[in-house]
mmCIF file of C-alpha atoms in Angstrom:
data_model
loop_
_atom_site.group_PDB
_atom_site.id
_atom_site.type_symbol
_atom_site.label_atom_id
_atom_site.label_comp_id
_atom_site.label_asym_id
_atom_site.label_seq_id
_atom_site.Cartn_x
_atom_site.Cartn_y
_atom_site.Cartn_z
ATOM 1 C CA MET T 1 50.145 28.207 -11.108
ATOM 2 C CA THR T 2 50.537 29.932 -7.750
ATOM 3 C CA GLY T 3 48.455 32.852 -8.990
ATOM 4 C CA VAL T 4 45.703 30.543 -10.270
ATOM 5 C CA ALA T 5 45.596 28.690 -6.934
ATOM 6 C CA SER T 6 45.411 32.013 -5.092
ATOM 7 C CA TRP T 7 42.506 33.223 -7.207
ATOM 8 C CA THR T 8 40.762 29.854 -6.732
ATOM 9 C CA ARG T 9 41.026 30.173 -2.954
ATOM 10 C CA VAL T 10 39.678 33.714 -3.118
ATOM 11 C CA GLY T 11 36.761 32.549 -5.274
ATOM 12 C CA VAL T 12 35.859 29.707 -2.920
ATOM 13 C CA ALA T 13 36.094 31.998 0.100
ATOM 14 C CA GLY T 14 33.883 34.545 -1.637
ATOM 15 C CA ARG T 15 31.228 31.960 -2.447
ATOM 16 C CA ALA T 16 31.331 30.690 1.139
ATOM 17 C CA ARG T 17 30.810 34.233 2.490
ATOM 18 C CA ARG T 18 27.902 34.827 0.117
ATOM 19 C CA GLU T 19 26.314 31.508 1.135
ATOM 20 C CA ILE T 20 26.632 32.257 4.845
ATOM 21 C CA THR T 21 25.101 35.712 4.466
ATOM 22 C CA GLN T 22 22.055 34.410 2.584
ATOM 23 C CA PRO T 23 18.883 35.175 4.617
ATOM 24 C CA ALA T 24 17.761 31.542 4.393
ATOM 25 C CA THR T 25 21.154 30.357 5.676
ATOM 26 C CA ILE T 26 20.923 32.769 8.588
ATOM 27 C CA ALA T 27 17.413 31.423 9.248
ATOM 28 C CA LEU T 28 18.775 27.855 9.257
ATOM 29 C CA LEU T 29 21.496 28.780 11.756
ATOM 30 C CA ALA T 30 18.908 30.546 13.927
ATOM 31 C CA LEU T 31 16.659 27.472 13.759
ATOM 32 C CA LEU T 32 19.506 25.185 14.851
ATOM 33 C CA VAL T 33 20.510 27.546 17.686
ATOM 34 C CA LEU T 34 16.913 27.759 18.910
ATOM 35 C CA SER T 35 16.550 23.972 18.636
ATOM 36 C CA ALA T 36 19.745 23.460 20.626
ATOM 37 C CA GLY T 37 18.568 25.945 23.251
ATOM 38 C CA MET T 38 15.275 24.121 23.708
ATOM 39 C CA ARG T 39 17.127 20.847 24.162
ATOM 40 C CA ALA T 40 19.536 22.414 26.655
ATOM 41 C CA TRP T 41 16.528 23.691 28.615
ATOM 42 C CA PHE T 42 15.115 20.157 28.701
ATOM 43 C CA MET T 43 18.427 18.803 30.000
ATOM 44 C CA LEU T 44 18.540 21.387 32.796
ATOM 45 C CA ARG T 45 14.896 21.194 33.809
ATOM 46 C CA TRP T 46 14.235 17.448 33.726
ATOM 47 C CA ARG T 47 16.896 15.005 34.844
ATOM 48 C CA PRO T 48 17.966 12.340 34.244
ATOM 49 C CA ALA T 49 15.330 11.641 31.545
ATOM 50 C CA LEU T 50 11.602 11.378 30.944
ATOM 51 C CA LEU T 51 10.711 8.018 32.463
ATOM 52 C CA GLY T 52 7.468 6.259 33.324
ATOM 53 C CA PHE T 53 6.774 4.882 29.849
ATOM 54 C CA PRO T 54 6.255 1.097 29.981
ATOM 55 C CA ASP T 55 8.543 0.683 26.971
ATOM 56 C CA SER T 56 11.423 2.457 28.736
ATOM 57 C CA GLY T 57 11.781 -0.158 31.457
ATOM 58 C CA VAL T 58 11.585 -2.972 28.915
ATOM 59 C CA TYR T 59 14.243 -1.333 26.744
ATOM 60 C CA ILE T 60 16.588 -0.905 29.716
ATOM 61 C CA LEU T 61 16.080 -4.533 30.756
ATOM 62 C CA SER T 62 16.744 -5.693 27.203
ATOM 63 C CA ALA T 63 19.917 -3.574 27.101
ATOM 64 C CA ARG T 64 21.221 -5.574 30.070
ATOM 65 C CA THR T 65 19.954 -8.917 28.736
ATOM 66 C CA PRO T 66 19.821 -8.906 24.919
ATOM 67 C CA PHE T 67 16.465 -9.907 23.418
ATOM 68 C CA SER T 68 14.781 -10.439 26.772
ATOM 69 C CA ASP T 69 12.033 -8.311 25.217
ATOM 70 C CA HIS T 70 10.391 -10.563 22.648
ATOM 71 C CA ALA T 71 8.073 -7.941 21.148
ATOM 72 C CA ARG T 72 10.468 -5.177 20.091
ATOM 73 C CA PRO T 73 13.618 -5.278 17.923
ATOM 74 C CA GLY T 74 16.935 -5.257 19.749
ATOM 75 C CA GLY T 75 18.644 -2.417 17.876
ATOM 76 C CA TYR T 76 17.695 0.301 20.352
ATOM 77 C CA PRO T 77 18.618 -1.769 23.440
ATOM 78 C CA ALA T 78 22.001 -2.405 21.793
ATOM 79 C CA PHE T 79 22.330 1.371 21.337
ATOM 80 C CA LEU T 80 21.529 1.852 25.048
ATOM 81 C CA GLY T 81 24.135 -0.750 25.951
ATOM 82 C CA LEU T 82 26.753 1.149 23.936
ATOM 83 C CA LEU T 83 25.866 4.436 25.635
ATOM 84 C CA ASN T 84 26.016 2.765 29.047
ATOM 85 C CA ALA T 85 29.501 1.471 28.263
ATOM 86 C CA LEU T 86 30.587 5.025 27.415
ATOM 87 C CA ASP T 87 28.875 6.731 30.364
ATOM 88 C CA GLY T 88 26.751 4.993 33.002
ATOM 89 C CA ASN T 89 24.812 8.165 33.873
ATOM 90 C CA LEU T 90 21.251 7.911 32.521
ATOM 91 C CA SER T 91 21.343 11.621 31.594
ATOM 92 C CA PHE T 92 23.825 10.682 28.877
ATOM 93 C CA VAL T 93 21.043 8.931 26.915
ATOM 94 C CA PRO T 94 18.828 12.000 26.291
ATOM 95 C CA ALA T 95 21.930 14.155 25.772
ATOM 96 C CA VAL T 96 23.063 11.943 22.880
ATOM 97 C CA GLN T 97 19.520 11.664 21.544
ATOM 98 C CA HIS T 98 19.160 15.450 21.512
ATOM 99 C CA VAL T 99 22.353 15.688 19.451
ATOM 100 C CA LEU T 100 20.921 13.089 17.075
ATOM 101 C CA GLY T 101 17.751 15.184 16.790
ATOM 102 C CA LEU T 102 19.747 18.262 15.770
ATOM 103 C CA ALA T 103 21.717 16.159 13.297
ATOM 104 C CA ALA T 104 18.475 14.767 11.839
ATOM 105 C CA ALA T 105 17.116 18.278 11.328
ATOM 106 C CA LEU T 106 20.260 19.302 9.439
ATOM 107 C CA LEU T 107 20.285 16.090 7.402
ATOM 108 C CA LEU T 108 16.708 16.645 6.288
ATOM 109 C CA TYR T 109 17.570 20.194 5.239
ATOM 110 C CA LEU T 110 20.507 18.912 3.186
ATOM 111 C CA ALA T 111 18.368 16.150 1.667
ATOM 112 C CA ALA T 112 15.695 18.625 0.626
ATOM 113 C CA ARG T 113 18.275 20.975 -0.901
ATOM 114 C CA ALA T 114 19.974 18.119 -2.765
ATOM 115 C CA ALA T 115 16.584 17.014 -4.100
ATOM 116 C CA GLY T 116 16.044 20.459 -5.605
ATOM 117 C CA ALA T 117 14.053 22.324 -2.946
ATOM 118 C CA GLY T 118 14.760 26.015 -2.430
ATOM 119 C CA ARG T 119 16.540 27.261 0.678
ATOM 120 C CA TRP T 120 13.328 28.418 2.368
ATOM 121 C CA ALA T 121 11.346 25.294 1.478
ATOM 122 C CA ALA T 122 14.139 23.077 2.811
ATOM 123 C CA LEU T 123 13.768 24.720 6.211
ATOM 124 C CA LEU T 124 10.363 23.089 6.698
ATOM 125 C CA PRO T 125 11.510 19.485 7.365
ATOM 126 C CA ALA T 126 14.351 20.814 9.503
ATOM 127 C CA ALA T 127 11.894 22.858 11.572
ATOM 128 C CA VAL T 128 9.542 19.893 12.030
ATOM 129 C CA VAL T 129 12.296 17.830 13.655
ATOM 130 C CA GLY T 130 14.164 20.711 15.299
ATOM 131 C CA LEU T 131 11.264 22.565 16.911
ATOM 132 C CA GLU T 132 8.349 20.132 17.167
ATOM 133 C CA GLY T 133 7.425 19.507 20.788
ATOM 134 C CA ALA T 134 6.729 15.778 20.549
ATOM 135 C CA GLU T 135 10.140 15.247 18.946
ATOM 136 C CA LEU T 136 11.887 16.931 21.885
ATOM 137 C CA TRP T 137 9.789 14.930 24.325
ATOM 138 C CA LEU T 138 10.704 11.640 22.658
ATOM 139 C CA GLU T 139 14.383 12.562 22.479
ATOM 140 C CA HIS T 140 14.380 13.166 26.240
ATOM 141 C CA ALA T 141 12.845 9.767 26.965
ATOM 142 C CA VAL T 142 14.340 6.278 26.869
ATOM 143 C CA LEU T 143 12.442 5.447 23.688
ATOM 144 C CA SER T 144 13.556 4.351 20.235
ATOM 145 C CA GLU T 145 11.909 7.091 18.159
ATOM 146 C CA SER T 146 14.808 9.572 18.213
ATOM 147 C CA LEU T 147 17.369 7.026 17.008
ATOM 148 C CA PHE T 148 14.948 5.850 14.314
ATOM 149 C CA VAL T 149 14.330 9.417 13.108
ATOM 150 C CA PHE T 150 18.078 10.048 12.862
ATOM 151 C CA LEU T 151 18.764 6.813 10.950
ATOM 152 C CA THR T 152 15.888 7.510 8.554
ATOM 153 C CA ALA T 153 17.107 11.063 7.944
ATOM 154 C CA LEU T 154 20.652 9.793 7.358
ATOM 155 C CA ALA T 155 19.427 7.152 4.900
ATOM 156 C CA LEU T 156 17.358 9.674 2.946
ATOM 157 C CA CYS T 157 20.109 12.300 2.846
ATOM 158 C CA ALA T 158 22.787 9.828 1.754
ATOM 159 C CA ALA T 159 20.498 8.371 -0.913
ATOM 160 C CA VAL T 160 19.618 11.783 -2.369
ATOM 161 C CA LEU T 161 23.251 12.898 -2.393
ATOM 162 C CA ALA T 162 24.293 9.628 -4.027
ATOM 163 C CA GLY T 163 21.619 9.945 -6.685
ATOM 164 C CA THR T 164 21.890 13.623 -7.546
ATOM 165 C CA ARG T 165 25.044 15.326 -6.265
ATOM 166 C CA ALA T 166 27.944 12.870 -6.142
ATOM 167 C CA ARG T 167 29.877 13.300 -9.399
ATOM 168 C CA ARG T 168 32.521 10.693 -8.724
ATOM 169 C CA PRO T 169 31.231 7.107 -9.058
ATOM 170 C CA ALA T 170 33.233 5.977 -6.020
ATOM 171 C CA LEU T 171 31.702 8.685 -3.836
ATOM 172 C CA ALA T 172 28.216 7.854 -5.127
ATOM 173 C CA LEU T 173 28.699 4.189 -4.223
ATOM 174 C CA LEU T 174 30.028 5.118 -0.794
ATOM 175 C CA LEU T 175 26.972 7.288 -0.126
ATOM 176 C CA ALA T 176 24.670 4.543 -1.423
ATOM 177 C CA ALA T 177 26.312 2.089 0.977
ATOM 178 C CA LEU T 178 25.833 4.569 3.830
ATOM 179 C CA ALA T 179 22.155 4.921 2.884
ATOM 180 C CA GLY T 180 21.740 1.153 2.949
ATOM 181 C CA LEU T 181 23.543 0.777 6.264
ATOM 182 C CA ALA T 182 21.392 3.493 7.855
ATOM 183 C CA ALA T 183 18.144 2.099 6.439
ATOM 184 C CA GLY T 184 19.053 -1.439 7.493
ATOM 185 C CA SER T 185 19.960 -0.266 10.977
ATOM 186 C CA GLY T 186 16.605 1.516 11.157
ATOM 187 C CA VAL T 187 14.855 -1.814 10.608
ATOM 188 C CA THR T 188 16.601 -3.238 13.688
ATOM 189 C CA VAL T 189 15.402 -0.260 15.762
ATOM 190 C CA ARG T 190 11.765 -0.180 14.661
ATOM 191 C CA VAL T 191 10.095 -2.775 12.456
ATOM 192 C CA ALA T 192 8.384 0.055 10.530
ATOM 193 C CA GLY T 193 11.798 0.674 8.963
ATOM 194 C CA VAL T 194 11.100 -2.146 6.505
ATOM 195 C CA PHE T 195 8.897 0.335 4.622
ATOM 196 C CA ALA T 196 11.662 2.948 4.325
ATOM 197 C CA LEU T 197 14.205 0.478 2.959
ATOM 198 C CA PRO T 198 12.545 -0.161 -0.431
ATOM 199 C CA VAL T 199 11.982 3.597 -0.826
ATOM 200 C CA VAL T 200 15.729 4.213 -0.522
ATOM 201 C CA VAL T 201 16.617 1.408 -2.953
ATOM 202 C CA ALA T 202 13.923 2.453 -5.439
ATOM 203 C CA TYR T 203 15.071 6.082 -5.342
ATOM 204 C CA LEU T 204 18.627 5.084 -6.170
ATOM 205 C CA ALA T 205 17.369 2.830 -8.959
ATOM 206 C CA LEU T 206 15.416 5.748 -10.481
ATOM 207 C CA ALA T 207 17.912 8.546 -9.793
ATOM 208 C CA PRO T 208 18.916 10.830 -12.695
ATOM 209 C CA ARG T 209 22.059 8.886 -13.570
ATOM 210 C CA ASP T 210 23.004 6.507 -16.354
ATOM 211 C CA TRP T 211 21.563 3.030 -15.907
ATOM 212 C CA ARG T 212 24.856 1.467 -14.794
ATOM 213 C CA ARG T 213 25.294 3.935 -11.925
ATOM 214 C CA ARG T 214 21.635 3.577 -10.959
ATOM 215 C CA LEU T 215 21.889 -0.195 -10.857
ATOM 216 C CA ALA T 216 25.173 -0.090 -8.939
ATOM 217 C CA GLY T 217 23.845 2.379 -6.366
ATOM 218 C CA ALA T 218 20.630 0.461 -5.749
ATOM 219 C CA GLY T 219 22.537 -2.827 -5.546
ATOM 220 C CA VAL T 220 25.125 -1.512 -3.105
ATOM 221 C CA ALA T 221 22.432 0.017 -0.879
ATOM 222 C CA GLY T 222 20.415 -3.193 -0.912
ATOM 223 C CA LEU T 223 23.460 -5.324 -0.115
ATOM 224 C CA ALA T 224 24.526 -3.023 2.729
ATOM 225 C CA ALA T 225 21.057 -3.050 4.259
ATOM 226 C CA GLY T 226 20.781 -6.807 3.800
ATOM 227 C CA ALA T 227 24.137 -7.352 5.511
ATOM 228 C CA VAL T 228 22.993 -5.372 8.569
ATOM 229 C CA ILE T 229 19.661 -7.179 8.792
ATOM 230 C CA PHE T 230 21.260 -10.591 8.272
ATOM 231 C CA ALA T 231 23.887 -9.932 10.947
ATOM 232 C CA TYR T 232 21.163 -8.807 13.354
ATOM 233 C CA SER T 233 18.998 -11.853 12.535
ATOM 234 C CA ALA T 234 21.949 -14.187 13.086
ATOM 235 C CA TRP T 235 22.585 -12.587 16.482
ATOM 236 C CA HIS T 236 18.887 -12.885 17.309
ATOM 237 C CA HIS T 237 18.943 -16.560 16.301
ATOM 238 C CA ASP T 238 22.041 -17.206 18.376
ATOM 239 C CA VAL T 239 20.352 -15.788 21.500
ATOM 240 C CA THR T 240 16.713 -16.819 21.041
ATOM 241 C CA GLY T 241 16.852 -19.693 18.572
ATOM 242 C CA ARG T 242 14.558 -17.763 16.193
ATOM 243 C CA TRP T 243 15.413 -16.016 12.945
ATOM 244 C CA GLY T 244 13.885 -12.625 12.332
ATOM 245 C CA LEU T 245 13.591 -9.283 14.091
ATOM 246 C CA THR T 246 11.497 -10.376 17.081
ATOM 247 C CA VAL T 247 9.969 -13.468 18.656
ATOM 248 C CA THR T 248 6.407 -12.179 19.071
ATOM 249 C CA GLY T 249 6.259 -9.509 16.391
ATOM 250 C CA PHE T 250 3.327 -11.331 14.805
ATOM 251 C CA TYR T 251 1.251 -10.352 17.864
ATOM 252 C CA ASN T 252 0.850 -6.942 16.225
ATOM 253 C CA LEU T 253 -1.166 -8.532 13.427
ATOM 254 C CA TYR T 254 -3.658 -9.856 15.967
ATOM 255 C CA GLY T 255 -3.702 -6.488 17.716
ATOM 256 C CA ARG T 256 -4.831 -4.828 14.473
ATOM 257 C CA VAL T 257 -7.795 -7.114 13.800
ATOM 258 C CA ALA T 258 -8.962 -7.967 17.340
ATOM 259 C CA PRO T 259 -10.669 -4.567 17.911
ATOM 260 C CA PHE T 260 -13.201 -5.339 15.144
ATOM 261 C CA ALA T 261 -13.055 -9.139 14.609
ATOM 262 C CA ASP T 262 -16.517 -10.689 15.092
ATOM 263 C CA CYS T 263 -16.370 -14.457 14.646
ATOM 264 C CA SER T 264 -20.116 -14.583 14.010
ATOM 265 C CA LYS T 265 -19.430 -12.803 10.704
ATOM 266 C CA PHE T 266 -16.592 -15.008 9.442
ATOM 267 C CA THR T 267 -15.266 -18.522 9.973
ATOM 268 C CA PRO T 268 -11.821 -18.617 11.588
ATOM 269 C CA PRO T 269 -9.516 -21.579 10.939
ATOM 270 C CA SER T 270 -10.237 -24.506 13.227
ATOM 271 C CA ASN T 271 -6.895 -24.126 15.024
ATOM 272 C CA ALA T 272 -7.582 -20.429 15.713
ATOM 273 C CA ARG T 273 -11.110 -20.481 17.165
ATOM 274 C CA SER T 274 -9.770 -19.789 20.646
ATOM 275 C CA LEU T 275 -8.509 -16.416 19.367
ATOM 276 C CA CYS T 276 -12.064 -15.082 18.881
ATOM 277 C CA PRO T 277 -12.585 -12.075 21.197
ATOM 278 C CA THR T 278 -15.633 -12.344 23.452
ATOM 279 C CA ILE T 279 -15.827 -8.671 24.496
ATOM 280 C CA PRO T 280 -18.564 -6.827 22.549
ATOM 281 C CA VAL T 281 -17.068 -4.871 19.665
ATOM 282 C CA ARG T 282 -18.384 -1.527 20.966
ATOM 283 C CA ASP T 283 -16.559 -2.078 24.285
ATOM 284 C CA ARG T 284 -13.194 -3.201 22.913
ATOM 285 C CA GLN T 285 -9.959 -1.330 23.463
ATOM 286 C CA GLY T 286 -7.168 -0.683 20.976
ATOM 287 C CA HIS T 287 -4.070 -2.436 19.729
ATOM 288 C CA GLU T 288 -1.963 -2.657 22.918
ATOM 289 C CA PHE T 289 -4.758 -4.264 24.941
ATOM 290 C CA TRP T 290 -4.657 -7.395 22.794
ATOM 291 C CA LEU T 291 -0.885 -7.842 23.016
ATOM 292 C CA PHE T 292 -0.246 -7.600 26.729
ATOM 293 C CA THR T 293 -3.361 -7.961 28.925
ATOM 294 C CA PRO T 294 -4.724 -11.237 30.373
ATOM 295 C CA GLN T 295 -8.160 -10.464 28.891
ATOM 296 C CA SER T 296 -6.740 -11.008 25.395
ATOM 297 C CA PRO T 297 -7.397 -14.494 23.935
ATOM 298 C CA LEU T 298 -3.951 -14.330 22.327
ATOM 299 C CA VAL T 299 -2.235 -13.638 25.659
ATOM 300 C CA ARG T 300 -4.248 -16.371 27.379
ATOM 301 C CA ARG T 301 -3.139 -18.847 24.719
ATOM 302 C CA TYR T 302 0.517 -17.899 24.212
ATOM 303 C CA GLY T 303 1.468 -15.442 26.979
ATOM 304 C CA ASP T 304 2.346 -11.749 27.277
ATOM 305 C CA GLY T 305 3.717 -10.326 24.030
ATOM 306 C CA ALA T 306 6.874 -8.915 25.636
ATOM 307 C CA PHE T 307 8.086 -12.106 27.318
ATOM 308 C CA ALA T 308 6.209 -15.076 25.833
ATOM 309 C CA THR T 309 7.968 -17.741 23.806
ATOM 310 C CA PRO T 310 5.178 -19.179 21.659
ATOM 311 C CA PRO T 311 5.784 -22.218 19.441
ATOM 312 C CA PRO T 312 6.960 -21.514 15.893
ATOM 313 C CA SER T 313 3.533 -22.546 14.566
ATOM 314 C CA ALA T 314 1.851 -19.678 16.446
ATOM 315 C CA ALA T 315 2.705 -17.125 13.775
ATOM 316 C CA GLY T 316 0.890 -19.124 11.109
ATOM 317 C CA THR T 317 -2.126 -19.611 13.373
ATOM 318 C CA VAL T 318 -2.430 -15.888 14.081
ATOM 319 C CA ARG T 319 -1.849 -15.048 10.416
ATOM 320 C CA GLY T 320 -4.690 -17.383 9.427
ATOM 321 C CA PHE T 321 -7.052 -15.792 11.950
ATOM 322 C CA ALA T 322 -6.182 -12.269 10.835
ATOM 323 C CA ARG T 323 -6.606 -13.130 7.150
ATOM 324 C CA ALA T 324 -10.042 -14.642 7.828
ATOM 325 C CA ALA T 325 -11.079 -11.556 9.815
ATOM 326 C CA VAL T 326 -9.978 -9.138 7.091
ATOM 327 C CA LEU T 327 -11.572 -11.101 4.250
ATOM 328 C CA GLY T 328 -14.737 -11.751 6.247
ATOM 329 C CA GLN T 329 -15.138 -8.137 7.417
ATOM 330 C CA PRO T 330 -13.546 -5.932 4.745
ATOM 331 C CA GLY T 331 -15.710 -2.933 5.678
ATOM 332 C CA ALA T 332 -14.670 -3.089 9.327
ATOM 333 C CA TYR T 333 -11.040 -3.481 8.271
ATOM 334 C CA LEU T 334 -11.169 -0.396 6.028
ATOM 335 C CA THR T 335 -12.871 1.556 8.813
ATOM 336 C CA ALA T 336 -10.048 0.597 11.188
ATOM 337 C CA ILE T 337 -7.472 1.772 8.640
ATOM 338 C CA ARG T 338 -9.289 5.080 8.183
ATOM 339 C CA ARG T 339 -9.493 5.612 11.936
ATOM 340 C CA ASP T 340 -5.806 4.881 12.462
ATOM 341 C CA LEU T 341 -4.786 7.206 9.640
#
């Protein structure tokens, strides 16, 4: 038995050496070293962080007073509060976010490999996150994108490993739970995460396993994500009195239709006529203008999107106006979608 164990160790060591000396593996290590060097340069050249973004100040305020920002989810401010408890120096925030960026690059490489991509092809998603300039810029700022990218990468990697690589059922379920926790946490950081969550669950439900393992993995991931979102919503309700991710998240719906909505071409609901923009369509600004500026009919009626506390009925009123605008001007709506894409 001792001889067999010795040969096994030699075989594993040999495979590890061959893997490390693969050109693609060397390229991955070089990519990670270069990515780390770029982030170190950022930390030395620009301290404590990239500031000046309007969202940064709101996030910091919300970290001190949970859910004082009514427009954005509270997951990232909670993350900032945790970092502040560990180290009060603002430079600590981009330092941690840069580490998360490197981790996201590696996770995406592992996810691509587990999904069947070759070593060289799997370098592409890692390079996009590791070397892309906007990614480094966002990591160095007090903004939620870097945490969201990491959580999304973690959810995807855990889901792929659970669906394709984990041979033991217990390990597969553990990875599925991790995927659900990461995807659910992503929803609390950026509302767009709600679109990643069903992708993760659907992948696990369709993974190349027997139907029992597929069903178990998808169910565990869904339950884990649901537990995170429910816990967050309960906390939000305890502080603000409202269930959900935000108080004024529905403002975004108005911000999408207001740039093209022309009330002479459709009939808005009677309780939403005051939401009709009066600025000529050709002179209108984009999404953010209609959420936060006094010239917006929505802001005049309910208040600034970041700090207003509109009545619960406001969401239904805005939803009715937006639906009427889309159905009454389908061509303008499709043009807006094309432009945004």
